[in-house]
Amino acid sequence: MIRFGLIFVDNRYNPGKMKIFKILTPSLIIALLAISCGKIEQLPDEPYIEFRSFKVFDTIDILGNEYQGGKLRFYFEDGDGDIGLDPPKSPEEDSTNLFFDLYRKVNGTMVKVPANDPLNPSDYRIPFMESNGQNKILRGTIDVTFFYLFYSKEDTDTIRYDFYIKDRAGHISNIESTSEISLSDDNTYLPD
């Protein structure tokens, strides 16, 4: 039986250099991992909201009747990521987490409307949201559409909404206000 093989000898091998390489490589890897794992951003557990815009528009219902609509857009952020609710399991279960107060301009002053005012918004529920991963912060924008079925364009009402949200832990956000909104004009209203 014949065995054949080649043996190569590298005369450049230096045990001192290998020792430095064995120490330096893990140190570099640890340093790179430490740099790449930046500090996790933290926000308060209470939600924060910010009014972005309100757009008034004309629309038509399924019977062909013209009426006014409005779309509120606001920004939100929540440090513990518990915004939104699951649909209620029973009619008695409270599922409101977006709250509005409507004000109407009367003689130049904004006055809170009574609960039975036809423009007064009903209860709203922000759907369940969840952030995956280590950082639980939730951020985004929410659009809410209003329909003013009993409003005539000939009316010259000017309104304003104050609104806030509540997260699943019961933390209440700051209260934000829209700018003054003229329902007779199709327009987009931005923060003052």
Phi, psi and omega in degrees: 000131181252132176248138181227139179193162178239140176240126177252136179244125177264111181286353181274353181299128181225114183301330179294320179291323179296323180295317178297317180299318181294330180275319185290320183299306179298326179296318178295319180297315179297318180297317179295319178296319180296321180290319183288336179270074182295168180295136179284130179293141179234139176231162177298156178290335179285134179295154176235135178233157181212123178296131179250313181193162172220122182248126175263135183214157174273145176211173182230136178278181185292344177266000179091007179278136177278143174203172182266149173228163177216145178232117176268134174236129176221153179267147176221156168211147182217125186292326181257006170064035181242054178268143174093157181232151171290158175301145181295145179273340178217158181297334181282341184290131179286123180233024179267129176221007175230118190242141182231145165238128181259135177239141178239140180283120178233118181052041176083000182238138177282124183237133178294132183279155176290163183299332183271007177297133183296339178271352182295127182289151177272194182286145179232145179234123172279128181294160182303131175230149181212141177258129178267155178101186184286322181272115186270002183299134173247136176220149176169189175238148179237135175251133177237127181257133177247144174240125181258077186292328185255033182242135178256140179297340178288336176294148181245043181293139170242127184234170173209144175249138163255139183211158176205166178236162177230133180271179184296334178277357180091004177290133181257137181283178169294162177263127178249156178234142172284171169284175175289134188241125174266115183286346181276351181247127171285110188202163173249126181254130181250167179303146179293000000 
